[in-house]
CSV table of C-alpha atoms and ligand atoms in Angstrom, one decimal:
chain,number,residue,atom,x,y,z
B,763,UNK,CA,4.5,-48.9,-15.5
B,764,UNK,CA,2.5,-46.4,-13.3
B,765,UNK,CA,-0.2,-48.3,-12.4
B,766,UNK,CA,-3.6,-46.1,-11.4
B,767,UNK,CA,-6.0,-47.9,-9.3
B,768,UNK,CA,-9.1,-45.7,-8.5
B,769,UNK,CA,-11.4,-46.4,-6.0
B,770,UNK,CA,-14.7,-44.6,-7.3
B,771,UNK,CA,-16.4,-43.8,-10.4
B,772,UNK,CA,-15.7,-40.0,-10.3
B,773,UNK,CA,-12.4,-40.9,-9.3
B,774,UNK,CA,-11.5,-43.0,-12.2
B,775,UNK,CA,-12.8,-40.4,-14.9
B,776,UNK,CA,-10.9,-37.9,-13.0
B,777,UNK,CA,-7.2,-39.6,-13.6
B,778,UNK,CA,-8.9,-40.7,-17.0
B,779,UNK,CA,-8.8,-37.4,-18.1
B,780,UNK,CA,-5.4,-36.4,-16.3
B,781,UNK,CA,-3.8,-39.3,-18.1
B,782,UNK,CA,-5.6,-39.8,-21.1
B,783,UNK,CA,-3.2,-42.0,-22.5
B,784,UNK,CA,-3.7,-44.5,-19.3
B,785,UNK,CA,-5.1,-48.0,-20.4
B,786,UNK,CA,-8.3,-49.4,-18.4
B,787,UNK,CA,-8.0,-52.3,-17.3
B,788,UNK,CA,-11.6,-55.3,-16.0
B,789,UNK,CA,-11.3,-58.4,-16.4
B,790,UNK,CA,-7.5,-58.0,-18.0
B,791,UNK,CA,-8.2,-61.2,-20.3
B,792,UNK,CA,-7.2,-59.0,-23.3
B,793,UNK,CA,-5.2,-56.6,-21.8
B,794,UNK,CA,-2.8,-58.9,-19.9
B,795,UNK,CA,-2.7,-61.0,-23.4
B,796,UNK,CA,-1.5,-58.3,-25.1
B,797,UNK,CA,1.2,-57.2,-22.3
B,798,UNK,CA,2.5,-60.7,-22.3
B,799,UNK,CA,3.3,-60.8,-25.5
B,800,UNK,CA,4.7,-57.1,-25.4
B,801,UNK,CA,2.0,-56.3,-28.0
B,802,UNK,CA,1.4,-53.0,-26.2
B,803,UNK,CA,3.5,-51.6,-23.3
B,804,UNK,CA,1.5,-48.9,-21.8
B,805,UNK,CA,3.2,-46.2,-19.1
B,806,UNK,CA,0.3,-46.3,-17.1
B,807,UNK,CA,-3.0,-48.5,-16.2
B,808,UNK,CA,-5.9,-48.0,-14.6
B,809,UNK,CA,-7.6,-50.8,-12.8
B,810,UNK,CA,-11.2,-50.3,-12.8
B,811,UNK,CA,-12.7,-53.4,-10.6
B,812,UNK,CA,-12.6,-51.9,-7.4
B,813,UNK,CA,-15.4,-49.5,-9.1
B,814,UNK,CA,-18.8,-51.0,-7.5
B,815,UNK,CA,-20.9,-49.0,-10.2
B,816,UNK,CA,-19.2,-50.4,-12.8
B,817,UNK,CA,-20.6,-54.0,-11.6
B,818,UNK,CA,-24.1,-53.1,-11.1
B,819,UNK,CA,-27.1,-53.7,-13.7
B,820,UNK,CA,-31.1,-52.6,-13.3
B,821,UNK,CA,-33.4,-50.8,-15.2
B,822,UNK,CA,-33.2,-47.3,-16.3
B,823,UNK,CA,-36.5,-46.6,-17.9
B,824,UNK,CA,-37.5,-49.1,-20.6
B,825,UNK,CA,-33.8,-50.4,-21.0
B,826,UNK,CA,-31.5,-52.7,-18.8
B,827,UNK,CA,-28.6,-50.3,-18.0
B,828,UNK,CA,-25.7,-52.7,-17.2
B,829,UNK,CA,-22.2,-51.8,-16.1
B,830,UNK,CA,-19.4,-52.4,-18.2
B,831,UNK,CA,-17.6,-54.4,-15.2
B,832,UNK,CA,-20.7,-57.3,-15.4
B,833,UNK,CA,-18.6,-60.3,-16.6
B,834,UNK,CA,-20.2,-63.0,-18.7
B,835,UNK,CA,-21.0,-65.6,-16.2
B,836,UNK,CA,-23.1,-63.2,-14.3
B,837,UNK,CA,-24.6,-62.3,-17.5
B,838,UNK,CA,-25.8,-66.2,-17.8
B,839,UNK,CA,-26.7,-66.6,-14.5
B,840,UNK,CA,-28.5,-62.8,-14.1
B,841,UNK,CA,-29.5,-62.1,-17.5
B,842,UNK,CA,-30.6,-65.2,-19.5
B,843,UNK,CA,-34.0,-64.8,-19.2
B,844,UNK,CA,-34.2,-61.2,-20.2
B,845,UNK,CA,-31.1,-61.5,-22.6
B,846,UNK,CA,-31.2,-64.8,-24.2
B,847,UNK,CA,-29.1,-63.3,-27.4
B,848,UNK,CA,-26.5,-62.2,-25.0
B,849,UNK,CA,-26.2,-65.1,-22.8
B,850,UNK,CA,-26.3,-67.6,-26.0
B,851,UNK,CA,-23.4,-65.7,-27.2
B,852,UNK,CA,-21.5,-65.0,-23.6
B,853,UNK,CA,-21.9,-69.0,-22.9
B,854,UNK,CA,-19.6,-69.3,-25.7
B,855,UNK,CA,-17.0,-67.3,-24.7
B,856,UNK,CA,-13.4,-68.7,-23.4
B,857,UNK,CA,-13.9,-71.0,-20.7
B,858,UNK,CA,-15.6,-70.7,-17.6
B,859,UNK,CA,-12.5,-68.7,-16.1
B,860,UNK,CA,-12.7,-66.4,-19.0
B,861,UNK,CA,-16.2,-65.9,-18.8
B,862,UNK,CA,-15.5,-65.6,-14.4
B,863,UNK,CA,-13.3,-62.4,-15.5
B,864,UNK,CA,-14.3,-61.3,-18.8
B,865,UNK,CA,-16.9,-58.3,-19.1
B,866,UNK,CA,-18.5,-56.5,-22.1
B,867,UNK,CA,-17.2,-53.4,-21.4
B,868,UNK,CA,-13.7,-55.7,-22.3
B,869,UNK,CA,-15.4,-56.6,-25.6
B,870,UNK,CA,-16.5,-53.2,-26.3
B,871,UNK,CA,-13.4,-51.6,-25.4
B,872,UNK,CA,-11.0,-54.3,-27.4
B,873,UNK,CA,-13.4,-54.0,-30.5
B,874,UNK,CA,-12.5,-57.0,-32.1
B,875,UNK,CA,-14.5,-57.6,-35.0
B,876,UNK,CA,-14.5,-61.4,-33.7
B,877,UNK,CA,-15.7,-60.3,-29.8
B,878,UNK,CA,-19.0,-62.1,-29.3
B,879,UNK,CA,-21.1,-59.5,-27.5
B,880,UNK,CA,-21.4,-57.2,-30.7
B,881,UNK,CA,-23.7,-59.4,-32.7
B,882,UNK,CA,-26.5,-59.6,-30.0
B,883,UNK,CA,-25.8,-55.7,-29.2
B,884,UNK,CA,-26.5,-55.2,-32.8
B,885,UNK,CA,-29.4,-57.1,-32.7
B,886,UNK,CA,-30.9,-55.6,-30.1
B,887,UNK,CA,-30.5,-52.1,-31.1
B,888,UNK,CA,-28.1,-51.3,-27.6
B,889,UNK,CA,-26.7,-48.1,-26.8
B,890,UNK,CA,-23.0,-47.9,-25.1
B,891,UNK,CA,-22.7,-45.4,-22.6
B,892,UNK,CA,-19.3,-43.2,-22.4
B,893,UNK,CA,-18.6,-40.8,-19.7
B,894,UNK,CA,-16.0,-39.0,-19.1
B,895,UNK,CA,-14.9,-35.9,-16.1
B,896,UNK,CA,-17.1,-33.4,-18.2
B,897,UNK,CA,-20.3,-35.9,-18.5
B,898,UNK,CA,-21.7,-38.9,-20.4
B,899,UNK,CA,-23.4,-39.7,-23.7
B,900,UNK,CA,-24.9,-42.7,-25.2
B,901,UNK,CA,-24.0,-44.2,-28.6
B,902,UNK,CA,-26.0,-46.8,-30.6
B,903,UNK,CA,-23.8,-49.7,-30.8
B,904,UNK,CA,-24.5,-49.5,-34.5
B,905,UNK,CA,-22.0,-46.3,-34.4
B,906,UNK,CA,-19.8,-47.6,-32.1
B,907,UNK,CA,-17.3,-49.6,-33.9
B,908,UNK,CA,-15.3,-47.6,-36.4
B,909,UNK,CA,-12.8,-49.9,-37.6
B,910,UNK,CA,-10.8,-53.4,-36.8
B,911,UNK,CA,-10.4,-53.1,-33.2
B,912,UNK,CA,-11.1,-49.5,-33.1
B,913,UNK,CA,-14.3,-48.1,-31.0
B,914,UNK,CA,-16.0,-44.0,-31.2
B,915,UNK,CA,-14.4,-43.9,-27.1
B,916,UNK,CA,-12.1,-40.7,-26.7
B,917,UNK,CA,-9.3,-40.6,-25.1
B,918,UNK,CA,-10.6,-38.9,-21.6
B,919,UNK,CA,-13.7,-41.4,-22.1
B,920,UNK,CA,-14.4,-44.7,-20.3
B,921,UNK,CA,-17.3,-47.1,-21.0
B,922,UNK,CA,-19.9,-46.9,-17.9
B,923,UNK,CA,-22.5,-49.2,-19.2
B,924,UNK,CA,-24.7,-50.1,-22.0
B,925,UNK,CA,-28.3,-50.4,-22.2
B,926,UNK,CA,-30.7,-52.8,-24.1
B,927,UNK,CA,-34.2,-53.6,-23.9
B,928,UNK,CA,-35.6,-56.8,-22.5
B,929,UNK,CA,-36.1,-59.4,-24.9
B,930,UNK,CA,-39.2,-58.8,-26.8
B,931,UNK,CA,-39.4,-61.6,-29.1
B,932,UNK,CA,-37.0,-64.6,-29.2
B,933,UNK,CA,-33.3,-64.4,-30.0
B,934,UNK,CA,-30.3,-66.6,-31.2
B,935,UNK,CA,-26.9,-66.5,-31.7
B,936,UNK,CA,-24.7,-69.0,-34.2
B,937,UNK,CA,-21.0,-68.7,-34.0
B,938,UNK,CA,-18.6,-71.0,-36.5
B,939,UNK,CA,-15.1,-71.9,-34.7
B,940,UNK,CA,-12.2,-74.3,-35.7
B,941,UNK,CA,-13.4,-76.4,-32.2
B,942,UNK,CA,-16.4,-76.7,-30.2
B,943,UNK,CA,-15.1,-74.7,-27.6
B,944,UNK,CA,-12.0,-71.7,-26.4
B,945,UNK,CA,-12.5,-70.7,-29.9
B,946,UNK,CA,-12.5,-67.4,-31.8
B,947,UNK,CA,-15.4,-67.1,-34.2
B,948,UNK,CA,-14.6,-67.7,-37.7
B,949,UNK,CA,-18.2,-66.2,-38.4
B,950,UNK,CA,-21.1,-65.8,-36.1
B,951,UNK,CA,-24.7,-64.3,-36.6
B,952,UNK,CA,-27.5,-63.0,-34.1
B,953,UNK,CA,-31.1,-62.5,-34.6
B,954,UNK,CA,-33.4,-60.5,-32.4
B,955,UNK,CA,-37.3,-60.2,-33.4
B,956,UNK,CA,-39.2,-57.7,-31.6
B,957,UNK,CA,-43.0,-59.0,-32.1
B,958,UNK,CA,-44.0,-55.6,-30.3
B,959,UNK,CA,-42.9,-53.4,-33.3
B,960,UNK,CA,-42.5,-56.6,-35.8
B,961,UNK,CA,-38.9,-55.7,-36.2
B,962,UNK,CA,-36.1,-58.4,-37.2
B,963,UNK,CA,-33.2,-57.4,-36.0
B,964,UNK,CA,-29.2,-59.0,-36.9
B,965,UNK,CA,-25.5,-58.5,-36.4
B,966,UNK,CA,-22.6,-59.9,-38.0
B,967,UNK,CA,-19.5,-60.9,-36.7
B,968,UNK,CA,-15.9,-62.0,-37.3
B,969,UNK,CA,-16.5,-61.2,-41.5
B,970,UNK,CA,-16.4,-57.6,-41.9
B,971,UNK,CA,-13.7,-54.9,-40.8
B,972,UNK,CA,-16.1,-54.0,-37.9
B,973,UNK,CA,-18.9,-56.1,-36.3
B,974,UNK,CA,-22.0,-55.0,-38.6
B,975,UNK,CA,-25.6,-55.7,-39.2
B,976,UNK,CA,-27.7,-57.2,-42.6
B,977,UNK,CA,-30.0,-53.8,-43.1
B,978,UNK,CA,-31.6,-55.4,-46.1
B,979,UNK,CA,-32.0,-59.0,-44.7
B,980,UNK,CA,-33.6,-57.3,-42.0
B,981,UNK,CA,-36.0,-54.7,-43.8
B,982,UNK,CA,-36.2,-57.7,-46.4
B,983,UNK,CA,-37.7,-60.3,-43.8
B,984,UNK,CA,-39.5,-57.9,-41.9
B,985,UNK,CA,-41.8,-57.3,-45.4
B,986,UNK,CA,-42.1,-61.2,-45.7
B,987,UNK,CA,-43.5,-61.1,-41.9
B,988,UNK,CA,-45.8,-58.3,-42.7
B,989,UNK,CA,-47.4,-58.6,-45.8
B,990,UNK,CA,-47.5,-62.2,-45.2
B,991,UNK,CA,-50.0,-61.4,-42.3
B,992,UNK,CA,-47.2,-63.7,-40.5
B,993,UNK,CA,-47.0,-62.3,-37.2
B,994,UNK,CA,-51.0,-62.7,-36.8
B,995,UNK,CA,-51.0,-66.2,-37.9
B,996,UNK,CA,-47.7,-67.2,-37.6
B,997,UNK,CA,-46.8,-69.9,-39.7
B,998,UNK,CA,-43.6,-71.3,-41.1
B,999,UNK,CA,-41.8,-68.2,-43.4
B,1000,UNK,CA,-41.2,-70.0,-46.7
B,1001,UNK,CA,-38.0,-71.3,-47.7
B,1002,UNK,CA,-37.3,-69.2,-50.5
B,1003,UNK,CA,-37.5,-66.0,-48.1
B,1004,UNK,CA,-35.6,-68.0,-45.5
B,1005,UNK,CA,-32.9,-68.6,-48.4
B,1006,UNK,CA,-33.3,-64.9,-49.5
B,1007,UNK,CA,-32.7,-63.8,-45.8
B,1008,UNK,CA,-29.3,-65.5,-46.1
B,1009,UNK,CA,-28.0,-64.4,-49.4
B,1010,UNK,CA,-28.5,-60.8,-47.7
B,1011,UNK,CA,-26.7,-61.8,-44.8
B,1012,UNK,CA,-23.9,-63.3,-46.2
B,1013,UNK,CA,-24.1,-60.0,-48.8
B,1014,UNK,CA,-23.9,-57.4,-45.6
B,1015,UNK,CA,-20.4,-59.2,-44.9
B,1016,UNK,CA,-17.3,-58.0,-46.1
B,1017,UNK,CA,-14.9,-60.7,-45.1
B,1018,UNK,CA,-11.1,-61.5,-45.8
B,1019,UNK,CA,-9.4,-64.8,-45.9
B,1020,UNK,CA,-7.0,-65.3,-43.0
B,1021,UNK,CA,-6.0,-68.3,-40.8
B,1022,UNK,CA,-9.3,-69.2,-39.4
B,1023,UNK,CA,-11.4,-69.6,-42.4
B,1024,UNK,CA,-11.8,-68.3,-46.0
B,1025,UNK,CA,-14.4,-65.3,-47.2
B,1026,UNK,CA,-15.9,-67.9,-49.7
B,1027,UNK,CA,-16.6,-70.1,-46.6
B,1028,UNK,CA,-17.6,-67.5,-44.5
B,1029,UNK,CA,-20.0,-65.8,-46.7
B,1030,UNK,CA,-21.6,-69.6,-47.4
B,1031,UNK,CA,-21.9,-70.1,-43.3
B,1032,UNK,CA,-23.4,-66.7,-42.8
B,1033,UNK,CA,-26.1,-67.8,-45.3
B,1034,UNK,CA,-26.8,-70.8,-43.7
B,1035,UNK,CA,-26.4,-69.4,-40.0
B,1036,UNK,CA,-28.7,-66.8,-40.7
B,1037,UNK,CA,-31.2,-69.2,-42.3
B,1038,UNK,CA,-30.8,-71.5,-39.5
B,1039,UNK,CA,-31.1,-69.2,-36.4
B,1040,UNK,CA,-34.3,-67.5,-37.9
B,1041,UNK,CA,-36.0,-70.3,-38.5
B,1042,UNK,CA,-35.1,-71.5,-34.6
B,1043,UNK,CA,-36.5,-68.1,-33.5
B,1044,UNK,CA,-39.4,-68.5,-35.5
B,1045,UNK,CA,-40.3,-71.6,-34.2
B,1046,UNK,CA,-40.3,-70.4,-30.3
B,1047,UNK,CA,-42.6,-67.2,-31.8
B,1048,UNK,CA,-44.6,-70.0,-33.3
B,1049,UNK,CA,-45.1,-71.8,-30.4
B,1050,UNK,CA,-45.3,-69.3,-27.5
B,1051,UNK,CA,-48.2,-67.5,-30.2
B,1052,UNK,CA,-50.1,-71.1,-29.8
B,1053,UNK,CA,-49.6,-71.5,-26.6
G,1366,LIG,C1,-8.2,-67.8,-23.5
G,1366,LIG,C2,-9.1,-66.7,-24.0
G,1366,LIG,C3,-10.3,-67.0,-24.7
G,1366,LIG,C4,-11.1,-66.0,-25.1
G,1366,LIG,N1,-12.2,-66.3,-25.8
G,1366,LIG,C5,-13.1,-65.3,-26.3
G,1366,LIG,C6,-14.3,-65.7,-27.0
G,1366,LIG,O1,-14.6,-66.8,-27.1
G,1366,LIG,N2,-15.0,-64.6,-27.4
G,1366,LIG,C7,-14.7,-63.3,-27.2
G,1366,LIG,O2,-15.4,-62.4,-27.6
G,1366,LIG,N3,-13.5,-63.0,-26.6
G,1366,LIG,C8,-12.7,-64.0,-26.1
G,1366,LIG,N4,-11.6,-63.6,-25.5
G,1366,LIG,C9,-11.2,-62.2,-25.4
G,1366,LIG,C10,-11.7,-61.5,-24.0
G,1366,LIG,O3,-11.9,-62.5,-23.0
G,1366,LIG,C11,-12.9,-60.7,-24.3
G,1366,LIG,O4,-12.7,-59.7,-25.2
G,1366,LIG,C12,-13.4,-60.0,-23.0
G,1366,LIG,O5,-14.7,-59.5,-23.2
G,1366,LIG,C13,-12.5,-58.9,-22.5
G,1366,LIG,O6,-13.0,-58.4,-21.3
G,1366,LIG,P1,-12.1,-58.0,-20.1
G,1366,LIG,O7,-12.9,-57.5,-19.0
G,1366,LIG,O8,-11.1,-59.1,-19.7
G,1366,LIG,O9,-11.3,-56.8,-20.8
G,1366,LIG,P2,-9.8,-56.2,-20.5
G,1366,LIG,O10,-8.8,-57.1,-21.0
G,1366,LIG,O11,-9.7,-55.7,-19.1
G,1366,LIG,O12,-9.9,-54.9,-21.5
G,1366,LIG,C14,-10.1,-55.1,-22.9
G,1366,LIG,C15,-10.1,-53.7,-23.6
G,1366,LIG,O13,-11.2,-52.9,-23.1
G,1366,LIG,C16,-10.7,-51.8,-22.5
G,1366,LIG,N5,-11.6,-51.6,-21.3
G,1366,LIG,C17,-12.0,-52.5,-20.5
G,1366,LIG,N6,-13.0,-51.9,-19.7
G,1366,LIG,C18,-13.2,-50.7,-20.0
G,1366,LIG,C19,-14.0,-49.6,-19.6
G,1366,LIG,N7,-14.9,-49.7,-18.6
G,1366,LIG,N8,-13.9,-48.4,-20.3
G,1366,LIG,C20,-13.0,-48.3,-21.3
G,1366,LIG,N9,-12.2,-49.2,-21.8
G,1366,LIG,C21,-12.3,-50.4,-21.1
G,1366,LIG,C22,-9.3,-52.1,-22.1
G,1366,LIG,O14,-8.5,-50.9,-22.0
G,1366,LIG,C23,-8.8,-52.9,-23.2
G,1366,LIG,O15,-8.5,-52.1,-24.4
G,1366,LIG,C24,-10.7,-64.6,-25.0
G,1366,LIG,C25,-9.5,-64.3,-24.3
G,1366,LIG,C26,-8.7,-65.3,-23.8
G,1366,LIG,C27,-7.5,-65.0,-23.1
């Protein structure tokens, strides 16, 4: 195995498009998985964590631009209070030595339907930034993932970055596992509201070909909020739309049965994550609008 190890950003999309078929490498807790149990045996890897830019974060107009090398734990410690979605969802991830090596440029580069950054990404609206030797562009996360464990990245392209805005509103994420923790979801769910343009925004995962969002649910609630006069005086949403909310949810999905769960199931958890984690976020709106 040839085994690439630039030392510099330009460098790295230079042998990235000299060996397209090379395979990045971060944190390595999915590429070293799938190596080990000769699931893939690439001729060539390129190890991208001696790239500094690819560990950096800060803002880049309105958004957070982070780089796709900032692992999870540094997204807890750094991030929370701007990300709460993202850290919710990254403090469930592995174990703390998973979450000490794992990035989200891992997650967005593996895919996986079940990888627990996409929901709050959705949420959020985030773009993904690719570059590659001839320049970058940035993707809304809601084009990015275009099939089970396959992402819009070309072959010549790494993942630099993505970029999400501040929190604007509260934000949860739910996840369903087998166990409390080391777990791959068997469902999860992430809410975003954005009480600047009254928005509601979701994502789906682990119950769909592709980690997705509840359109409806969201254009749906955002009505209830609205014509209820909610977001002036914001009191409890009633149950029935809370219960609507979650039928749509669990609708968006398009789940299969497999080892970890049935669709039946999942569809019914959806509902009642969905119901759940609005009403939680609803609550903090509640009470930082009285405060
Ligand atoms: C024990 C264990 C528990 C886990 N638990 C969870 C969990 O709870 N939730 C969860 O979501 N995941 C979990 N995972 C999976 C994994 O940790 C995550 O997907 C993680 O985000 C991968 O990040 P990484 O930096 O290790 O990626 P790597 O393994 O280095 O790479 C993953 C993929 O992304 C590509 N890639 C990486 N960086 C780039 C880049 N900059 N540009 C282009 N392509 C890139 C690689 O080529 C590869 O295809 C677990 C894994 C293990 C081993």
């Amino acid at each position: 195995m040839e085994f690439l190890q630039p030392a510099t950003w330009p460098e790295a999309l230079a042998m990235k498009a000299a060996h397209p078929e090379a395979l990045p490498i971060a944190g390595g807790t999915d590429v070293m998985v799938e190596i080990n149990f000769d699931r893939q045996r690439p001729a060539s890897v390129i190890d991208l964590t001696r790239i500094a830019d690819l560990d950096e974060w800060g803002m880049d107009g309105a958004f957070l631009r982070i780089g796709a090398g900032v692992t999870y734990a540094r997204i807890i410690d750094e991030l929370g209070d701007r990300l709460p979605g993202l850290a919710m969802a990254s403090r469930t991830v592995g174990s703390p030595q998973i979450r000490n090596r794992g990035t989200v440029g891992g997650n967005l580069g593996s895919a996986s339907p079940a990888g627990d950054a996409h929901p709050p990404l959705l949420a959020s609206d985030a773009l993904v930034e690719l570059a590659s030797a001839t320049g970058a562009r940035r993707l809304p996360a809601r084009e990015f993932y275009i099939g089970p464990k396959r992402n819009a990245m070309r072959k010549d392209e790494l993942i630099a970055a993505f970029l999400v805005e501040p929190a604007k509103g509260p934000q949860q994420f739910c996840k369903v596992g087998t166990r409390n923790a080391m777990v791959i979801a068997v469902c999860s769910f992430a809410v975003a509201l954005d009480a600047e343009r009254r928005q509601v925004g979701t994502g789906i995962g682990s119950a769909a070909p592709t980690p997705v969002t509840a359109g409806e649910a969201e254009t749906f609630m955002e009505g209830v909020l609205d014509e209820g006069g909610l977001w002036e005086r914001p009191t409890a949403i009633p149950a029935s739309a809370l219960a609507r909310f979650g039928e749509l949810v669990a609708a968006a999905a398009r789940p299969i049965d497999d080892v970890r769960g049935t669709a039946a199931y999942r569809r019914h958890a959806l509902a009642v994550l969905a119901r759940r984690s609005l009403t939680w976020a609803w609550d903090e709106h509640r009470s930082s609008a009285s405060a």
